[in-house]
Coordinates of C-alpha atoms and ligand atoms in Angstrom, one line a residue:
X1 CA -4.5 27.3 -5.9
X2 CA -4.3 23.6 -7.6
X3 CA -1.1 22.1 -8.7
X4 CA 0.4 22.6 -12.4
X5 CA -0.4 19.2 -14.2
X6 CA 2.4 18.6 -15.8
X7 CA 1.9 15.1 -16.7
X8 CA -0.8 13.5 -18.5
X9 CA 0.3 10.7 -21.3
X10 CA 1.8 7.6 -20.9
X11 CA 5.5 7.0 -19.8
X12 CA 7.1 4.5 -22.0
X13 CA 10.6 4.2 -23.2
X14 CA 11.3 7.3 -20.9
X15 CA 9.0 8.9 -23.8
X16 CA 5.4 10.5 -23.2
X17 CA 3.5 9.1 -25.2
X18 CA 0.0 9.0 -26.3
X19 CA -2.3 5.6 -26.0
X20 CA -2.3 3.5 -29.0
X21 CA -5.8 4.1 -29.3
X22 CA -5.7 7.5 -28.5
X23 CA -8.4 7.3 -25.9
X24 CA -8.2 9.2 -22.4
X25 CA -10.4 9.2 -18.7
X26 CA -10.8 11.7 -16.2
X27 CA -9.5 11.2 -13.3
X28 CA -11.9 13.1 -10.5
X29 CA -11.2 15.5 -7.7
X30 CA -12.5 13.6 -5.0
X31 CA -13.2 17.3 -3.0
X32 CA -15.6 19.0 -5.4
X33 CA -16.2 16.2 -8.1
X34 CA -14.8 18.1 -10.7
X35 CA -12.9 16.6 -13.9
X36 CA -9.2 17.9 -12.7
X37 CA -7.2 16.2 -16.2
X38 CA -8.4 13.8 -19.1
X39 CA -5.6 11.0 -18.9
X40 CA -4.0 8.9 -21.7
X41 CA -5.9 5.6 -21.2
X42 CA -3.6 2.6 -21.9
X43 CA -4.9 -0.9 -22.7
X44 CA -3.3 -4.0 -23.6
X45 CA -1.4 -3.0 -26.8
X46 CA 0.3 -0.1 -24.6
X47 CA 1.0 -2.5 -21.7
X48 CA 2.6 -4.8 -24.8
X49 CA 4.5 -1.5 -26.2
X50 CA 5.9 -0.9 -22.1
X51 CA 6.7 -4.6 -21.3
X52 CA 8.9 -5.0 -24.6
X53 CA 10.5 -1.4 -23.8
X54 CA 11.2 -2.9 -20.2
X55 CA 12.4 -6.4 -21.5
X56 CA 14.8 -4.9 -23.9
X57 CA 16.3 -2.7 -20.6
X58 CA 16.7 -6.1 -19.3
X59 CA 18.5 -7.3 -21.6
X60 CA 22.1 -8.8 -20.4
X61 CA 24.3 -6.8 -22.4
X62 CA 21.8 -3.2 -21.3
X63 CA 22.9 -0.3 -19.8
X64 CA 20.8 -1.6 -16.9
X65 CA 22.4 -5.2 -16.5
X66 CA 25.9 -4.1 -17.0
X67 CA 25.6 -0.9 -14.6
X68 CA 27.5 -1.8 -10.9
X69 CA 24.9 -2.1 -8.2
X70 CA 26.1 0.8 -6.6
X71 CA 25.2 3.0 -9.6
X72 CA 21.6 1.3 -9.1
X73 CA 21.5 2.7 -5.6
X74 CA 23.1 6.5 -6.6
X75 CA 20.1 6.7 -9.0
X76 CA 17.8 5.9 -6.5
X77 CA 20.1 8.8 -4.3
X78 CA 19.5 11.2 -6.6
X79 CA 15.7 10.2 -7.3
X80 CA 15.5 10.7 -3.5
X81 CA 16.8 14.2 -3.6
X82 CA 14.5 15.2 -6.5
X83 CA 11.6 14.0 -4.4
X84 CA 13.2 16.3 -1.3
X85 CA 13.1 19.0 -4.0
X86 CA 9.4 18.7 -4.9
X87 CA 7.8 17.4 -1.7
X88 CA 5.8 20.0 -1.4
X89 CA 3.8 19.6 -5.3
X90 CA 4.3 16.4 -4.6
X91 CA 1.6 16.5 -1.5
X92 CA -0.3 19.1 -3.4
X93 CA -0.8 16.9 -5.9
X94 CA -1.6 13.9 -4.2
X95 CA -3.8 15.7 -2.6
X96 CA -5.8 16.9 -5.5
X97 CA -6.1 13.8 -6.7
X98 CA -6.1 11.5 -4.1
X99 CA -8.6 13.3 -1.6
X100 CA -5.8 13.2 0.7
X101 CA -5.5 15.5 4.2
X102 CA -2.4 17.9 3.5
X103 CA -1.1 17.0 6.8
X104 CA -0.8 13.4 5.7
X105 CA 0.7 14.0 2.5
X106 CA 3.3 16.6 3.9
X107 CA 4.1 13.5 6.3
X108 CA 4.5 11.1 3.4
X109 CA 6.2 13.2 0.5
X110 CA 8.5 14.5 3.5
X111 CA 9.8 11.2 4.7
X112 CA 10.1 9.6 1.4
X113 CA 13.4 10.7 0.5
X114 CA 14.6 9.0 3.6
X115 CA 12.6 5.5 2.8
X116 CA 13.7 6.0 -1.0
X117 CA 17.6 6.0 0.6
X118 CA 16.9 3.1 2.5
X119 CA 15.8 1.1 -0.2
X120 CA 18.3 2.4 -2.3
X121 CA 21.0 1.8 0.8
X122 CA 20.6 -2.4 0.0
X123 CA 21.4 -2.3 -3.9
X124 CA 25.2 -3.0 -3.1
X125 CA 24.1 -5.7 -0.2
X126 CA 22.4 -8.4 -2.1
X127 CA 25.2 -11.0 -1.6
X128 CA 25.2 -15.0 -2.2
X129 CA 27.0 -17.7 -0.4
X130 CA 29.4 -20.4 -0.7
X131 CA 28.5 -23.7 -0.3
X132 CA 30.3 -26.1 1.5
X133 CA 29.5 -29.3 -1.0
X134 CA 30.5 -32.7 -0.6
X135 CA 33.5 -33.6 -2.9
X136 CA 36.5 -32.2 -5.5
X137 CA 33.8 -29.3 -5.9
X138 CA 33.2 -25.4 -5.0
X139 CA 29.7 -23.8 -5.2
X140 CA 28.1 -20.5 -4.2
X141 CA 25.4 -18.6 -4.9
X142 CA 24.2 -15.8 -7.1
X143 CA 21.0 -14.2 -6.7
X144 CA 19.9 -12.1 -9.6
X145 CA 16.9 -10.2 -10.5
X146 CA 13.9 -11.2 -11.6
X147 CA 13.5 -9.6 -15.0
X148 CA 10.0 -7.6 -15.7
X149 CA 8.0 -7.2 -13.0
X150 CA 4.8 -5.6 -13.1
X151 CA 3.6 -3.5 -10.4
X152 CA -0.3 -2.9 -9.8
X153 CA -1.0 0.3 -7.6
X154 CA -4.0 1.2 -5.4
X155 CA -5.5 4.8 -5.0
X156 CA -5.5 4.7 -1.4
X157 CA -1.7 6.0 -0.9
X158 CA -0.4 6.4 -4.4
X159 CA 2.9 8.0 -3.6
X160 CA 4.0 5.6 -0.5
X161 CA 2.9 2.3 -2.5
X162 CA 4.9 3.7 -5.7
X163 CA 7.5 3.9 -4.0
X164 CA 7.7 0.7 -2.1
X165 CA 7.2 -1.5 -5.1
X166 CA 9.4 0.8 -7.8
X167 CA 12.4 1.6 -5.6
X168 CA 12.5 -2.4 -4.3
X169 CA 12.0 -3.7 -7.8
X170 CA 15.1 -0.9 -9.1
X171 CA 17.4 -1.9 -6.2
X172 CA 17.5 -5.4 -7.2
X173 CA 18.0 -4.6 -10.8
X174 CA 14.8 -5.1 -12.3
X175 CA 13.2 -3.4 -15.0
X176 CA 9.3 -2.1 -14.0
X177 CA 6.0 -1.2 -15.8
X178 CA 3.4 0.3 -13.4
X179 CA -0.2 0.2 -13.6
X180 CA -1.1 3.1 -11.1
X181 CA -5.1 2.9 -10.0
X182 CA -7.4 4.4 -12.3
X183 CA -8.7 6.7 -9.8
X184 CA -5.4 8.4 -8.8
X185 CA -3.1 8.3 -11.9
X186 CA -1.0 11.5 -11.6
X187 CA 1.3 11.5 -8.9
X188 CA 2.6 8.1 -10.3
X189 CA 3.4 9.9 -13.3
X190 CA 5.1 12.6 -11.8
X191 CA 7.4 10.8 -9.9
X192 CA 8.8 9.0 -12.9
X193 CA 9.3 12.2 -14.4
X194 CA 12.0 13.0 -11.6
X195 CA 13.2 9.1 -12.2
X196 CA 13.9 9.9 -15.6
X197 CA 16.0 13.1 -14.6
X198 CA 17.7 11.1 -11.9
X199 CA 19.1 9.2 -15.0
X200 CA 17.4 5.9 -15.1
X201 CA 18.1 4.4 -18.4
X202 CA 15.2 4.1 -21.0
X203 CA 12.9 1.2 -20.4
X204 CA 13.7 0.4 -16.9
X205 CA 10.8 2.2 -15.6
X206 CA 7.0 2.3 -17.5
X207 CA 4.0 3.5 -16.2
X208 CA 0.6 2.8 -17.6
X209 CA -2.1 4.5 -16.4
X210 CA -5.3 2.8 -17.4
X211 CA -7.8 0.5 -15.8
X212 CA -8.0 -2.9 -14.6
X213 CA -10.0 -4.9 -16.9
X214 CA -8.0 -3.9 -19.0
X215 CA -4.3 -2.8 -18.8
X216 CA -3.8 -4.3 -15.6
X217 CA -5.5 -7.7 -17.1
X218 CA -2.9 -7.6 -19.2
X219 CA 0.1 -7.2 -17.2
X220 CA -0.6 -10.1 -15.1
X221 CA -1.4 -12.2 -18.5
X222 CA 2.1 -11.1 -20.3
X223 CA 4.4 -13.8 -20.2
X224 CA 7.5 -11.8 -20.3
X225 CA 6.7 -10.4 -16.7
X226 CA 8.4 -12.3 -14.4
X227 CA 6.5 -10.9 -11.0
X228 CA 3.5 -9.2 -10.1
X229 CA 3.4 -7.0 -7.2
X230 CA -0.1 -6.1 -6.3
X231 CA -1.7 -3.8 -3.8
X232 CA -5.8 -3.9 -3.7
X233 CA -8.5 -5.8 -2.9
X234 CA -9.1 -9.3 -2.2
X235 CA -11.2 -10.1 -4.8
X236 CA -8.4 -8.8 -7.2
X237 CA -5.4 -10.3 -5.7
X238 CA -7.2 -13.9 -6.1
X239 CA -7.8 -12.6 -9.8
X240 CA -3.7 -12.4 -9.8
X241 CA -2.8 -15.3 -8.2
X242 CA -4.3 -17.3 -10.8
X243 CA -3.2 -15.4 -14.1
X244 CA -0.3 -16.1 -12.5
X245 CA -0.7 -19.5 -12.3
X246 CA -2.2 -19.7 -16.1
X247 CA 0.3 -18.3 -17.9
X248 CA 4.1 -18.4 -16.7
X249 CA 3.7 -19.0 -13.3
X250 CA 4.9 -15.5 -12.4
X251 CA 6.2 -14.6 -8.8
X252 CA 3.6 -13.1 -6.6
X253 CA 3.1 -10.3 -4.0
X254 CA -0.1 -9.4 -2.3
X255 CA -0.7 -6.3 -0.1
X256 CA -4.5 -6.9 0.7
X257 CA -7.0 -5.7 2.7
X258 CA -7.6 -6.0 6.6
X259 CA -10.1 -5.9 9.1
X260 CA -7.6 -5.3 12.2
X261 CA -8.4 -5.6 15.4
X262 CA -7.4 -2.9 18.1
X263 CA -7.6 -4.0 21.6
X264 CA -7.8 -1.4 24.6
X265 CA -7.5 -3.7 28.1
X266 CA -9.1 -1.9 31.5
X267 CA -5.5 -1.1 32.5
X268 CA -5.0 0.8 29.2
X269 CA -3.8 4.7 29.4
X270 CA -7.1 5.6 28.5
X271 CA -6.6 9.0 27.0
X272 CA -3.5 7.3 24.9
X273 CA -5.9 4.5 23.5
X274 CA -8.6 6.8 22.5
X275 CA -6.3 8.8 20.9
X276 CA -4.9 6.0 18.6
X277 CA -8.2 4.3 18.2
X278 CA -9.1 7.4 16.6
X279 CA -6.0 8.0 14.5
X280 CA -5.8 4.2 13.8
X281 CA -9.7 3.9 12.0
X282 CA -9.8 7.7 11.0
X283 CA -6.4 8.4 9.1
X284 CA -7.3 9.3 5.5
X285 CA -10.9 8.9 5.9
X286 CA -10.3 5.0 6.6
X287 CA -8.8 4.6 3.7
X288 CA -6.1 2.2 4.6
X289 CA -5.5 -1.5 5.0
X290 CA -4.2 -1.5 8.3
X291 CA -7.3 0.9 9.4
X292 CA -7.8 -0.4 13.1
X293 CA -11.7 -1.1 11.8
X294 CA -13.1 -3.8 15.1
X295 CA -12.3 -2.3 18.3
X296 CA -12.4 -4.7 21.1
X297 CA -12.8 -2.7 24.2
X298 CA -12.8 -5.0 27.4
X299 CA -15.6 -4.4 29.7
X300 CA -14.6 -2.3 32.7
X301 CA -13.9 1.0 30.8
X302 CA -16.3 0.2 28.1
X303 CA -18.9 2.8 28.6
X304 CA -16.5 5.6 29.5
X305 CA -14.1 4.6 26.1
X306 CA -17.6 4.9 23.9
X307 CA -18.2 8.2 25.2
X308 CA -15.0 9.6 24.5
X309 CA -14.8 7.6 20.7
X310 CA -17.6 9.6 20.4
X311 CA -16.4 12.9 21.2
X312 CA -13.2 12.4 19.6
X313 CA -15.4 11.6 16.1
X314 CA -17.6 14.7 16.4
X315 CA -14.9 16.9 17.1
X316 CA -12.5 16.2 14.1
X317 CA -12.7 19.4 11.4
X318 CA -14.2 18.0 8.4
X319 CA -12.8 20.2 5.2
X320 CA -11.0 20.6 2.1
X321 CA -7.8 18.6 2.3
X322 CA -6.0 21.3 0.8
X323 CA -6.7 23.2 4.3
X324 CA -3.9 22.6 6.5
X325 CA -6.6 22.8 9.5
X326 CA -8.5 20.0 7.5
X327 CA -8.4 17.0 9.9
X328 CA -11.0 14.9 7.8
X329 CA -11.4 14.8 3.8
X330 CA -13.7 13.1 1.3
X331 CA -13.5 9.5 0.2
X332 CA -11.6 8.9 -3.5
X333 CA -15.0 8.9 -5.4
X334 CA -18.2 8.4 -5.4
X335 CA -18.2 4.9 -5.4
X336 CA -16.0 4.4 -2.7
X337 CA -18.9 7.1 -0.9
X338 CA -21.9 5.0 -1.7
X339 CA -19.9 2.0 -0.7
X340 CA -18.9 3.7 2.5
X341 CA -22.7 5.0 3.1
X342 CA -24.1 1.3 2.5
X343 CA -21.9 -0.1 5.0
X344 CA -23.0 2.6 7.5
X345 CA -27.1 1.5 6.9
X346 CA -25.9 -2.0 7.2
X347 CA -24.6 -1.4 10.6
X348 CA -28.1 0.3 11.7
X349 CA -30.1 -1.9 10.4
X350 CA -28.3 -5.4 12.0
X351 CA -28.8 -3.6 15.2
X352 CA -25.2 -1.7 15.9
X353 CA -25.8 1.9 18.3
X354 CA -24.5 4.7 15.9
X355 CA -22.9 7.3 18.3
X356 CA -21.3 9.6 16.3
X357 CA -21.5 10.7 12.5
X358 CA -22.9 8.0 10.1
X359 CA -24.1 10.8 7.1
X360 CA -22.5 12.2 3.6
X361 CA -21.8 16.1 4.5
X362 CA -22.5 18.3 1.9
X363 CA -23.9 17.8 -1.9
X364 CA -20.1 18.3 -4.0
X365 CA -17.5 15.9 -3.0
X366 CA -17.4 12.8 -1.7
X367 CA -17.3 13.3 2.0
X368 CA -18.6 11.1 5.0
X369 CA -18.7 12.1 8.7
X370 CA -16.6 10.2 10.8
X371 CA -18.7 7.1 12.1
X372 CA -18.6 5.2 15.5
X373 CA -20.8 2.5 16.3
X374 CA -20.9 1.1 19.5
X375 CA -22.3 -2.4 20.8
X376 CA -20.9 -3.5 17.5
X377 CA -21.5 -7.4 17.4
X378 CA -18.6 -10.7 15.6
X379 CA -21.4 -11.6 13.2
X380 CA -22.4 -8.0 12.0
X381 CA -21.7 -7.2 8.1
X382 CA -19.5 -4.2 10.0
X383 CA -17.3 -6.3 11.9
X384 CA -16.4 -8.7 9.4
X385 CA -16.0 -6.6 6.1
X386 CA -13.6 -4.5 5.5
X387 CA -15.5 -1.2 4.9
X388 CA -12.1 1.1 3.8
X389 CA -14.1 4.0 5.0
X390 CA -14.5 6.3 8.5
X391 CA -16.3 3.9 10.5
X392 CA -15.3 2.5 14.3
X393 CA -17.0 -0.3 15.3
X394 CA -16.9 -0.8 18.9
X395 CA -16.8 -4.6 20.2
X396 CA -17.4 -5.3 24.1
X397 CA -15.2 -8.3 25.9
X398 CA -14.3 -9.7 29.3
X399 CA -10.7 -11.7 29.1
X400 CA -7.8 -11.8 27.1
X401 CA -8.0 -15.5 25.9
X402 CA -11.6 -14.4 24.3
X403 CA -10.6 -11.3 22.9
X404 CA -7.5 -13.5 21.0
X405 CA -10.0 -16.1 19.5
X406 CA -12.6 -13.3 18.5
X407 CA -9.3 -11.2 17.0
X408 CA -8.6 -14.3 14.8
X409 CA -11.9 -15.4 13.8
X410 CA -11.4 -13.0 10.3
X411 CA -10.1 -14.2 7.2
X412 CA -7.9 -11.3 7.5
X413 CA -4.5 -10.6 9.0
X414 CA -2.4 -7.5 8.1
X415 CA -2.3 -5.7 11.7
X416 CA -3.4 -5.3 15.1
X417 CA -2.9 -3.4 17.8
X418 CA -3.3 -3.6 22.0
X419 CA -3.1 -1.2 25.1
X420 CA -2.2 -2.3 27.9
X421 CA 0.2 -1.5 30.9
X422 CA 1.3 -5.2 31.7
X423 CA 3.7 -5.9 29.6
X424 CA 2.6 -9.9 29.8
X425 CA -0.5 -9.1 28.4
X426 CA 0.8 -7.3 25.4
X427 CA 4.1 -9.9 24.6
X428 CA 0.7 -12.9 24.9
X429 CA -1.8 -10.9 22.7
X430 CA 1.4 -10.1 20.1
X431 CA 2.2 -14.1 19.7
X432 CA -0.9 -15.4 19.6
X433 CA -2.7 -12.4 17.4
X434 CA -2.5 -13.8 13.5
X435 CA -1.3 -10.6 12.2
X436 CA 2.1 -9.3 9.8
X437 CA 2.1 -6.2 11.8
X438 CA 1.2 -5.9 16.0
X439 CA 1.4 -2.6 17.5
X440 CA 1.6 -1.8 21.7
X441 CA 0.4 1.0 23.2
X442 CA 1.0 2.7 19.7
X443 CA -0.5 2.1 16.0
X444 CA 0.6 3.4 12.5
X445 CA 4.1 3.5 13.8
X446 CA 6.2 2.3 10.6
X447 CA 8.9 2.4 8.4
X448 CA 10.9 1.6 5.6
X449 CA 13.2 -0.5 7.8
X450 CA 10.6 -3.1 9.6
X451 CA 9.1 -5.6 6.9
X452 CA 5.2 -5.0 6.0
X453 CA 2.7 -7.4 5.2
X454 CA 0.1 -10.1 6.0
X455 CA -1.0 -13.1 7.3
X456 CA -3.5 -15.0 5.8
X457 CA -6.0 -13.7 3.0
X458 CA -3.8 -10.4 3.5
X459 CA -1.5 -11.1 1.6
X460 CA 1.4 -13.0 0.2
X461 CA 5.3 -11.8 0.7
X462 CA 6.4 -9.1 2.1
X463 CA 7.7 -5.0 1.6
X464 CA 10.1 -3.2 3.3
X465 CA 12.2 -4.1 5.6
X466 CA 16.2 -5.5 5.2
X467 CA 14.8 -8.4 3.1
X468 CA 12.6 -6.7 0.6
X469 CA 14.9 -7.5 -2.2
X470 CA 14.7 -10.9 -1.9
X471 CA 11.2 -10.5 -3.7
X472 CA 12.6 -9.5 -6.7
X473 CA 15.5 -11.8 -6.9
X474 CA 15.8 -15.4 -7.9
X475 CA 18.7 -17.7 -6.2
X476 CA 21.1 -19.5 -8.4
X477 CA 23.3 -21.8 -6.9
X478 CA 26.7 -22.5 -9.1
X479 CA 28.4 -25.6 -8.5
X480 CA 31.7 -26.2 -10.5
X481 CA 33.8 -28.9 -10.6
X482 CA 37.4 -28.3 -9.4
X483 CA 40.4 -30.9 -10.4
X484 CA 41.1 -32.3 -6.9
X485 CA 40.4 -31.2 -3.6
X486 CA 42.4 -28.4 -2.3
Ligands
LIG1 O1 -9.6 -2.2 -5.7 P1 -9.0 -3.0 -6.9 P2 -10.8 -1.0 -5.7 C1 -9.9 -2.7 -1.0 C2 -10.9 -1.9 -0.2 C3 -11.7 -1.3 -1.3 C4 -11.7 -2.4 -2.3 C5 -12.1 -2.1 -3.7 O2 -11.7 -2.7 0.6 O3 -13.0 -1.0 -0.9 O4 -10.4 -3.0 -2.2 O5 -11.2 -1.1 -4.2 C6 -6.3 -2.8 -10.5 N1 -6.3 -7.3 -13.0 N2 -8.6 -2.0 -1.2 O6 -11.9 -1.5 -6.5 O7 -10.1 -3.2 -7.9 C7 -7.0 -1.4 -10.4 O8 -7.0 -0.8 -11.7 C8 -5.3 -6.5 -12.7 C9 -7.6 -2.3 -0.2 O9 -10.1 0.2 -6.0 O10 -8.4 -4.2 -6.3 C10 -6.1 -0.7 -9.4 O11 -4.9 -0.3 -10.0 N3 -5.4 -5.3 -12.0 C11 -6.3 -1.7 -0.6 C12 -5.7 -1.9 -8.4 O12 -5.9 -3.1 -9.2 C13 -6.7 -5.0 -11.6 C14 -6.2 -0.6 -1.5 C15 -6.6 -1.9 -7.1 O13 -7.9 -2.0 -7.5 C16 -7.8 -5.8 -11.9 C17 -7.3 -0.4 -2.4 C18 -7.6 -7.0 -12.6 N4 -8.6 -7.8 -12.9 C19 -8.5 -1.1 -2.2 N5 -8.9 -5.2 -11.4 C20 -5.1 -2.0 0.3 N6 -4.7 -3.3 0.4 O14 -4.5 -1.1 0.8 C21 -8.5 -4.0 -10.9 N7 -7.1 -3.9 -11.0

């Protein structure tokens, strides 16, 4: 049965509100294709209506500002247990929406409550220093939050990236307006619904669903929002970085895209590495930044790996993601499909060996089979762009110093990933690989705790972690003069 939609308009002032110009969208089920809810569509004077709302909860003398940053964090406690309470609509829903396998949003809306308390955990922990100036003087440091920051979501993993940008933002003491991706507006709006019964203060949190031409345009051209924290495309965060620039030179971070490479040596466990170079490149449908999407496989055990890639492709159940035996679901939309499909002739015609998969299943929905090319070459359209799709491209080496230089040569460096049993091999790869994120003999494995992000054009800053506040806080360092020395 689908989840109850319970939530449809705008969230403004901790209000539900229609869009100023009363116009809605559909957001899509990416399983059948079907219209599952019209949505208020908010543009720029609605984006203007949410950033004043979440300026005047910034105000100095607010509820907000004058609330003791412990109170921050026992919002963010309760929040957390209201997620615990609906975990289970909350993965429906996601699902619904989002296209996403059960089993994966189980794992996500079960574990949040435990990355929301983490987050929450550092509210009372941003602390300054004292300075030891030169002269009759004492100085310290205050760092304080940024103000209005405005926080761009993707479709790809609404819940999780909502809830790295919000809670961060909240913990620090900012005041939000969210833009969640046109494609996957709902669970974005449910989750404030439970902020608002945690007892968050009108105005601290917004969320404007909408699209990005034009409400998320907007937010990164306001000059009353202090930060931008983006999550998308390349193309996009480039967009960003220069409204940023043009306007009030707004702080910055970028979670973009990746095409990481996964390395499997001839000493690998072999039935361990094909198991993660599966999971790393298949895991909602490809759909994620850190997919593991070039595979460098070194020579030795490179027939036997492609083999088994293979198997392991063909084998996975493809289905409705509300199944919980579903092990494969459809792509967000149709789009994202044709995008997916295009890539997949690309790779035949440049001369790549499809081995497994490489067709749309079905006529309704937006489902691929899972792909693996093999004999994939560096200079292939499929090996240097990121596809965000179930394709595994399959690269040959010989040695370790090659497979470093043909690792790097990307514009792109959000993870990576190697399998190996000599631990010298995998502590060399792990300096040298230009990457925010390097897994061994695992991939995926994260949490709220390590920090997350990339090098190069993957981003800019980073999330999680015992630092993340420090992206939404600005340092001020307070130097008063004292009468003599003492
Ligand atoms: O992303 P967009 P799309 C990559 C992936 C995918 C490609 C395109 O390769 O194939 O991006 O996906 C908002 N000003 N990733 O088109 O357009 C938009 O409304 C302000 C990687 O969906 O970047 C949505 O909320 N905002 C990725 C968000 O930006 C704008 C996750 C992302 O949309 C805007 C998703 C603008 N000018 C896609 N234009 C990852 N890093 O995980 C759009 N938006």
């Amino acid at each position: 049965m689908a989840p109850e939609i319970k939530y449809t308009k705008l969230f403004i002032n901790n209000e539900w509100v229609d869009a100023k110009s009363g116009k809605t969208f559909p957001t899509i089920g990416p399983h059948d294709g079907k219209v599952i809810a019209n949505v208020a569509e908010g543009d720029k004077a609605d984006i203007e209506l949410a950033v004043s709302a979440a300026k005047r909860a910034f105000h100095r003398n607010s509820e907000w500002r004058l609330l003791d940053a412990s109170k921050r964090g026992k919002i963010l406690y309760k929040f957390a247990d209201l997620v615990e309470r609906d975990a289970q609509y909350l993965a429906e829903l996601e699902g619904y929406d989002n296209g996403m396998i059960c089993a994966m949003s189980q794992r996500i809306t079960t574990s949040a409550p435990d990355q929301i308390r983490y987050i929450a955990s550092l509210a009372d922990k941003v602390e300054g220093a004292t300075i030891p100036l030169d002269g009759d003087i004492f100085s310290y440091t205050l760092k304080q939050p940024l103000g209005v920051c405005g926080l761009i979501l993707p479709w790809n993993v609404p819940i999780l990236m909502f809830l790295n940008k919000v809670t961060t933002a909240l913990a620090a003491g900012c005041t939000a307006v969210v833009k969640p991706a046109e494609q996957t507006p709902l669970t974005a709006l449910a989750l404030a619904a439970l902020l608002k019964e945690a007892g968050l203060p009108a105005g601290v949190l917004n969320v404007v669903p909408g699209y990005g031409e034009t409400a998320g345009v907007a937010l990164t051209h306001h000059n009353d929002v202090a930060k931008i924290s983006f999550t998308g495309s390349l193309e996009v965060g480039k967009l960003i970085q220069k409204a940023a620039g043009a306007n009030n030179l707004k702080r910055v971070t970028l979670e973009l895209g990746g095409k990481s490479p996964l390395v499997i040596m001839n000493d690998a466990d072999l039935e361990l590495a094909i198991k993660f170079a599966a999971y790393g490149v298949f895991t909602n449908q490809g759909q994620i930044c850190i997919a593991a999407s070039r595979l460098f496989v070194q020579s030795g055990i490179y027939d036997r790996f492609v083999q088994a890639a293979a198997a392991v492709a063909k084998s996975l159940k493809i289905g409705n993601p509300a199944d919980s035996s579903t092990q494969h679901g459809p792509q967000v939309d149709e789009d994202m499909m044709h995008k997916v499909l295009g890539y997949i002739e690309k790779g035949k015609v440049e001369g790549a060996k499809l081995v497994a998969g490489g067709k749309r299943v079905g006529t309704s929905g937006f489902y691929i089979e899972p792909t693996v090319f093999a004999d994939v070459k560096d200079d292939m359209t499929i090996a240097k762009e990121e596809i965000f799709g179930p394709v595994q491209n399959i690269l040959k080496f010989e040695t370790l110093e090659e497979v470093i230089d043909r690792a790097n040569a990307t514009n792109y460096g959000l993870a990576a990933g190697i399998f190996t049993t000599n631990v010298n091999t995998a502590l060399q790869y792990s300096k040298h690989v230009e990457a925010g994120t390097v897994w061994v003999n695992t991939y995926l494995a994260m949490g709220p705790q390590a920090p997350f992000g990339g090098f190069k054009d993957s981003g800019v800053g980073r999330e999680t972690g015992s630092h993340c506040l420090d992206e939404y806080l600005e340092v001020k360092t307070v130097t008063v003069s004292l009468p003599k020395k003492f």
